[in-house]
Coordinates of N, CA and C in Angstrom, one line a residue:
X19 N 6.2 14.6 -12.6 CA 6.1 13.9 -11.3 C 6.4 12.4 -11.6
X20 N 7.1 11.9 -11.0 CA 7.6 10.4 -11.3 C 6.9 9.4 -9.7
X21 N 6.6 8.5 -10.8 CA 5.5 7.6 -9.3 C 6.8 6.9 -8.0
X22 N 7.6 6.8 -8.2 CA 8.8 6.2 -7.5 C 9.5 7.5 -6.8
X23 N 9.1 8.1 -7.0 CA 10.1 9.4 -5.9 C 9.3 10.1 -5.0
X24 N 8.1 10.4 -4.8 CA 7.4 11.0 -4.1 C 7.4 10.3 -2.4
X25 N 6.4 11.5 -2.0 CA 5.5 10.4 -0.5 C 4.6 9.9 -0.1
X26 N 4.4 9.1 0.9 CA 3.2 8.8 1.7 C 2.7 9.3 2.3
X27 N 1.2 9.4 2.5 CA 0.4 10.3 3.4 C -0.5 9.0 3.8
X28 N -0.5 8.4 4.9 CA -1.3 8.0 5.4 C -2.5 7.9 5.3
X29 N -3.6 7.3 5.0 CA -5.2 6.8 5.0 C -5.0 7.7 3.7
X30 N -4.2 8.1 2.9 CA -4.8 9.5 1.9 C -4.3 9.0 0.8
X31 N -2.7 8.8 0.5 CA -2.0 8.1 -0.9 C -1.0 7.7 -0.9
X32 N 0.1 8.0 -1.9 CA 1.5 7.2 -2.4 C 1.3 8.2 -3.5
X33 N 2.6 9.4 -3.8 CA 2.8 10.1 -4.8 C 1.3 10.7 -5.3
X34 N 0.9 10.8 -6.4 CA -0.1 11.1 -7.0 C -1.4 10.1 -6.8
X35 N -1.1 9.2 -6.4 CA -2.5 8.2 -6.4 C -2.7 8.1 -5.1
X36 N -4.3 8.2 -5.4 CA -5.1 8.9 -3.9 C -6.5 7.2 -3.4
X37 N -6.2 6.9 -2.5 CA -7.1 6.0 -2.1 C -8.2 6.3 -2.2
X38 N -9.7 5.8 -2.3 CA -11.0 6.1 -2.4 C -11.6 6.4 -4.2
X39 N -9.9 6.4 -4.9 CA -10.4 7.2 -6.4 C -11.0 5.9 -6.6
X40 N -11.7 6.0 -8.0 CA -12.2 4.9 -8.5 C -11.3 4.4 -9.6
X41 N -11.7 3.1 -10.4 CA -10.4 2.1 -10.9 C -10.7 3.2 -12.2
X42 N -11.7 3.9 -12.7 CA -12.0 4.2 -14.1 C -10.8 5.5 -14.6
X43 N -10.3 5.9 -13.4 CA -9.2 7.0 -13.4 C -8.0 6.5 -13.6
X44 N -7.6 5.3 -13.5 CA -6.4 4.3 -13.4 C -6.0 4.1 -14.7
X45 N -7.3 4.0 -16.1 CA -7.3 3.3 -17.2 C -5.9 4.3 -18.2
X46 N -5.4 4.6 -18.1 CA -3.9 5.4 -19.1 C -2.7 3.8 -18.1
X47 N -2.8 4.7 -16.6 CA -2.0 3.8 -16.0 C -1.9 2.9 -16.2
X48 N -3.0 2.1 -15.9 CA -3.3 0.9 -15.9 C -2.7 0.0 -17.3
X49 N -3.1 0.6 -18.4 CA -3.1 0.0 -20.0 C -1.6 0.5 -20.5
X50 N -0.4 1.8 -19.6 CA 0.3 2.2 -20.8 C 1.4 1.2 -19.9
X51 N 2.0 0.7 -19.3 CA 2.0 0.1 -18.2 C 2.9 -1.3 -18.4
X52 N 3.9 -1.7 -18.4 CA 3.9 -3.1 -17.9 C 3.1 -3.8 -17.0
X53 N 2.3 -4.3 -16.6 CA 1.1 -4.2 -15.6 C 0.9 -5.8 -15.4
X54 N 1.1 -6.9 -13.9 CA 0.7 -7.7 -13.6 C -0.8 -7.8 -12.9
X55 N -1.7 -8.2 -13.1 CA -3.0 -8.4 -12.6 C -3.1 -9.6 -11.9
X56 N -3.7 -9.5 -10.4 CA -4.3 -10.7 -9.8 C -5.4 -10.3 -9.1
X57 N -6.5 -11.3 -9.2 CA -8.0 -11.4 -8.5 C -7.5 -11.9 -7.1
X58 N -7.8 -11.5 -6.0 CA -7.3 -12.1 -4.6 C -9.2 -12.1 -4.1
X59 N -9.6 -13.4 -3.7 CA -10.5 -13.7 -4.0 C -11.6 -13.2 -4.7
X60 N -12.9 -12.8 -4.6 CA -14.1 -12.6 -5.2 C -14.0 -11.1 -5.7
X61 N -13.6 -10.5 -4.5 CA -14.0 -9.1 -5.0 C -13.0 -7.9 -4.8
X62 N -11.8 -8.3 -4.7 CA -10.3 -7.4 -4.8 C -9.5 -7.8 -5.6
X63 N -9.0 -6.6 -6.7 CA -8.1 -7.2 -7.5 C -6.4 -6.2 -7.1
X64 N -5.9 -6.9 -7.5 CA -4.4 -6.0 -7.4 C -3.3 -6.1 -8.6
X65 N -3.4 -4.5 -9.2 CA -2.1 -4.5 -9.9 C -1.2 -4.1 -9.7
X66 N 0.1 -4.6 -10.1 CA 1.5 -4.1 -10.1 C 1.9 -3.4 -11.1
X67 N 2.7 -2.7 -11.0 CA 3.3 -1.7 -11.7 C 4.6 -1.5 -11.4
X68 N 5.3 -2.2 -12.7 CA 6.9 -2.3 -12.6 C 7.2 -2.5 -11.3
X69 N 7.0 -3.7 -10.6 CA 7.6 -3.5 -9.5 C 7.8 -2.8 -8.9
X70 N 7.0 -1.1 -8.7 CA 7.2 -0.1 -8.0 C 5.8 0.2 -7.2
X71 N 4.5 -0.4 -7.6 CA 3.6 -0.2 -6.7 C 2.4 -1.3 -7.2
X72 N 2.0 -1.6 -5.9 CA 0.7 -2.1 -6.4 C -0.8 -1.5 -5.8
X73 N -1.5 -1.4 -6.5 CA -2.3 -0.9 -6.4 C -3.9 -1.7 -6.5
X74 N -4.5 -1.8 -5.1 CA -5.9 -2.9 -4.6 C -6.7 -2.1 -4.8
X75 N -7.7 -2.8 -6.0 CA -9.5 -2.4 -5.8 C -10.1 -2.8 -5.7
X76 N -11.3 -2.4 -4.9 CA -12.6 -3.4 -4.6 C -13.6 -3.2 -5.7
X77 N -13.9 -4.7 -6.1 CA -14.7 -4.7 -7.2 C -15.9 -4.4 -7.3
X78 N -16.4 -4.4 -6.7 CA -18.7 -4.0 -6.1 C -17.8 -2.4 -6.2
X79 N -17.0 -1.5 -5.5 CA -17.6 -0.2 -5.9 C -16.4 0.5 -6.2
X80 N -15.5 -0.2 -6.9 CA -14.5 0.3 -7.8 C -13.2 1.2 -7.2
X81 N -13.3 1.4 -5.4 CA -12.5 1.9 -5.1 C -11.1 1.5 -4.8
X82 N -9.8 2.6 -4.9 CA -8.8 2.1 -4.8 C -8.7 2.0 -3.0
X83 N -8.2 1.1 -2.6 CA -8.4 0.6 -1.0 C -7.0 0.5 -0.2
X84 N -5.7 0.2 -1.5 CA -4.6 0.0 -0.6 C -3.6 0.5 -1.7
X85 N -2.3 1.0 -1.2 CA -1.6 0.8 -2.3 C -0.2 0.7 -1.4
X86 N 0.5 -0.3 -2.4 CA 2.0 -0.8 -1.5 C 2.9 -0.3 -2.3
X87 N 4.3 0.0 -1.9 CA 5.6 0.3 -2.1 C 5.9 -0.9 -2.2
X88 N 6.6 -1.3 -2.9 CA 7.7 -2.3 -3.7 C 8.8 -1.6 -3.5
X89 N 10.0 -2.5 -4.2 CA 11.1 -2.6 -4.4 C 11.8 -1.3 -4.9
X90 N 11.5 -0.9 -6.1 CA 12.0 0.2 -6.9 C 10.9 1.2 -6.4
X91 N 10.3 1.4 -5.5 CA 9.6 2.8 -5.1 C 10.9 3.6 -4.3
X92 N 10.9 4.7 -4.3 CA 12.3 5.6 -3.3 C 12.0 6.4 -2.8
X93 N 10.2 6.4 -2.5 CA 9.7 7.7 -2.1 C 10.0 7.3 -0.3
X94 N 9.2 8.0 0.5 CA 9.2 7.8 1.9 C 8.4 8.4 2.8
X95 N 7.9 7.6 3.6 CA 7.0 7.5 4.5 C 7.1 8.4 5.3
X96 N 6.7 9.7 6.2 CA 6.9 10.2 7.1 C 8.5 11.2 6.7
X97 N 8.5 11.2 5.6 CA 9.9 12.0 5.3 C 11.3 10.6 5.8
X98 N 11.0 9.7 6.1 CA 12.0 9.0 6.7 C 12.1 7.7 6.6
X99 N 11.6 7.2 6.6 CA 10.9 5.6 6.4 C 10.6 4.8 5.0
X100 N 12.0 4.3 4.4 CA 11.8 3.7 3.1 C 12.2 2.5 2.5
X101 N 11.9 1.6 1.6 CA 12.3 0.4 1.4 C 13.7 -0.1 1.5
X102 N 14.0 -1.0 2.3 CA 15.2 -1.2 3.0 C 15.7 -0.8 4.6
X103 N 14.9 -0.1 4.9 CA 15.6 0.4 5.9 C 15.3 -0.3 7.2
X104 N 16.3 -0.5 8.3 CA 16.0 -2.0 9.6 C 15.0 -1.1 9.8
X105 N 14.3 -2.5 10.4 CA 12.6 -2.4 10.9 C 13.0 -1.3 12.6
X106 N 14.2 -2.0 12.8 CA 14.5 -0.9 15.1 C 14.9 0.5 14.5
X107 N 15.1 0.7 13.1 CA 15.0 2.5 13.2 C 13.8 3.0 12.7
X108 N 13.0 1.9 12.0 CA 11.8 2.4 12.1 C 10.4 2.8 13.1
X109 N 10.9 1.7 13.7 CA 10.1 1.4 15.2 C 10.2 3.0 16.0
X110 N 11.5 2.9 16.0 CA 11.8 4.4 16.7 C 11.1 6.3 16.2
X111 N 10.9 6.0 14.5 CA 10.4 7.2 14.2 C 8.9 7.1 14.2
X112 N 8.4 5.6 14.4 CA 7.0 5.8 14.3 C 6.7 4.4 15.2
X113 N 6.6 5.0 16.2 CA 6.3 3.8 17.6 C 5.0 3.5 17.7
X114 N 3.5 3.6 16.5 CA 2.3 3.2 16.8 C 2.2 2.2 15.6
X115 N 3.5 1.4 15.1 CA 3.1 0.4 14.7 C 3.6 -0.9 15.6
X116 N 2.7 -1.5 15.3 CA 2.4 -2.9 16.5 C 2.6 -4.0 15.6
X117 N 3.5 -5.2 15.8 CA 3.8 -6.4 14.6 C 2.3 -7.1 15.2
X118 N 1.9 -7.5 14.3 CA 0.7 -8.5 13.7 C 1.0 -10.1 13.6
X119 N 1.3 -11.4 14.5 CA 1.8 -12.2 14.3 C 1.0 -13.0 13.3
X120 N -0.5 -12.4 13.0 CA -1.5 -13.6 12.5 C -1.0 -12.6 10.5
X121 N -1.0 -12.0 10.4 CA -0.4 -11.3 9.0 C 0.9 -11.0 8.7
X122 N 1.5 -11.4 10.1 CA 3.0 -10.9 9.7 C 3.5 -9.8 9.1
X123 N 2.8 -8.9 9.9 CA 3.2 -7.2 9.3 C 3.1 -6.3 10.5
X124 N 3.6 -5.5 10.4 CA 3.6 -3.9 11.2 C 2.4 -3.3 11.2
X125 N 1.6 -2.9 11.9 CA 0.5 -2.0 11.7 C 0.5 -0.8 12.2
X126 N -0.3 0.1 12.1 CA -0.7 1.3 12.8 C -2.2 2.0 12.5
X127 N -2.8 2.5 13.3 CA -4.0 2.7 13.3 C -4.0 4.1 12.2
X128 N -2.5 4.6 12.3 CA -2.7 6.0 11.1 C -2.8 5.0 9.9
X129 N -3.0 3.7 9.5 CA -3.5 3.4 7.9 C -2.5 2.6 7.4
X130 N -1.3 2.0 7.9 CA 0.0 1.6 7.4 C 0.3 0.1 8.1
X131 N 0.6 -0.4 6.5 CA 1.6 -1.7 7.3 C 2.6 -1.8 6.9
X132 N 3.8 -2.5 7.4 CA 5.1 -2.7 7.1 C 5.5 -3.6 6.9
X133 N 5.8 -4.3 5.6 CA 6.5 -5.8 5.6 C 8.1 -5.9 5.8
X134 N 8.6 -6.9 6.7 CA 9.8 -7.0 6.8 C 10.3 -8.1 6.2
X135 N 11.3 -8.0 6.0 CA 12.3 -9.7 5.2 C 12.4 -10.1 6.8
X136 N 12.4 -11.5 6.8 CA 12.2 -12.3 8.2 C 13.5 -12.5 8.4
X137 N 14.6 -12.9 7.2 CA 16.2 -12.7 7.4 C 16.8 -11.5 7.8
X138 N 16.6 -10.3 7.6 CA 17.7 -9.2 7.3 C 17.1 -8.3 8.3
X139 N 15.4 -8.3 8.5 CA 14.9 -7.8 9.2 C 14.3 -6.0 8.5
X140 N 14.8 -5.6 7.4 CA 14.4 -4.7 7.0 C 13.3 -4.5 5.7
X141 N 12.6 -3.4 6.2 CA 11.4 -3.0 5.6 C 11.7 -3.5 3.7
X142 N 10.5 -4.1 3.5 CA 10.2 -5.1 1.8 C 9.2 -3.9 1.4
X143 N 8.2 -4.0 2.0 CA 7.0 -3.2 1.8 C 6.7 -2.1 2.5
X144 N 5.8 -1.2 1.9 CA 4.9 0.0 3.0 C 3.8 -0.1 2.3
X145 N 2.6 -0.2 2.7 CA 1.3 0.1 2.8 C 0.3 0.7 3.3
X146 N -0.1 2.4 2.8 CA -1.4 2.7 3.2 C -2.9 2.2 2.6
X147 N -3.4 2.3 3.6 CA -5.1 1.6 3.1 C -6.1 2.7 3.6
X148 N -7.0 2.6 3.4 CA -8.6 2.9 3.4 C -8.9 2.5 5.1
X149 N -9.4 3.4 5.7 CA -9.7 2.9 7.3 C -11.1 1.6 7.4
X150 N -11.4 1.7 5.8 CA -12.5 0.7 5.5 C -12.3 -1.0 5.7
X151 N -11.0 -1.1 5.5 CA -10.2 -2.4 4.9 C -10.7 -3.0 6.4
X152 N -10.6 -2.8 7.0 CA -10.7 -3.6 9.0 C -12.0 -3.5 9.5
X153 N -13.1 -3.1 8.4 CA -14.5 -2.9 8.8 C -15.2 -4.4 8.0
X154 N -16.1 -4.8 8.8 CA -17.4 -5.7 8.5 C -18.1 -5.7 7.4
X155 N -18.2 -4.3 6.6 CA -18.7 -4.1 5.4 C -17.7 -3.4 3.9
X156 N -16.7 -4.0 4.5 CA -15.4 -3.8 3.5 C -15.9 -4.5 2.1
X157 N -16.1 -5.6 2.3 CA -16.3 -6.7 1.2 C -17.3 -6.3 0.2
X158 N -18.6 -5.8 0.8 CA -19.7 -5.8 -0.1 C -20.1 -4.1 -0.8
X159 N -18.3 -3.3 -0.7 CA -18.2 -2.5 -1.2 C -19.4 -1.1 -1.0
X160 N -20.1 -1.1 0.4 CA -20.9 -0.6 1.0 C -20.3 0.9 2.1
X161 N -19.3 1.5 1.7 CA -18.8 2.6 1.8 C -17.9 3.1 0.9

């Protein structure tokens, strides 16, 4: 199984990595890895991975919360929907994402955002999350 070819399943994963796992499952990935690390404030961290995914956990309870498509990912979203492709054929195969002017991203209530290049207009990113991430008690790692 190669982490760059597979698909998305909404609120669930990205290829083999499953949202809700904990980070202690990550530690091969994590360590065999070209691997960039950043703290995004107090209590989420996010690694990269070869420029093909990153992957967010919350620190208080170790869970993986989001994970994004990069550049060299070639898997696809809904069988159809993948890095590069204009945002108006996207729109069309999945009409319940709504642009977000205050994040500047695509949303959808199935668990997904979509980053676009503001020039060219086509999809940079895809992101499923945790239906936790938009809750009150996201931060203090309390689900």
């Amino acid at each position: 199984m190669q982490l760059g070819t597979l698909i998305f399943l909404p609120k669930k994963s990205v290829a083999y990595l499953n949202l809700y796992s904990h980070i202690s499952g990550f530690y091969r990935l994590l360590s065999a890895q070209d691997v960039k690390v950043t703290l995004l404030g107090k209590f989420l961290i996010r690694y990269e991975i070869t420029n093909m995914v990153d992957l967010w956990f919350n620190l208080i309870n170790g869970k993986l919360v989001k994970i994004t498509a990069l550049r060299n990912y070639a898997g696809m979203l809904f069988d159809k929907i993948r890095i590069g492709v204009p945002i108006d054929d996207v729109l069309e195969i999945e009409p319940s994402l709504v642009y977000d002017e205050f994040e500047e991203v695509y949303c959808s209530p199935k668990g997904i955002y979509i980053e676009t290049d503001p020039i060219t207009d086509r999809v940079l990113w895809i992101s499923v999350f945790v239906k936790e991430l938009e809750c009150h008690g996201f931060e203090n790692g309390k689900w």
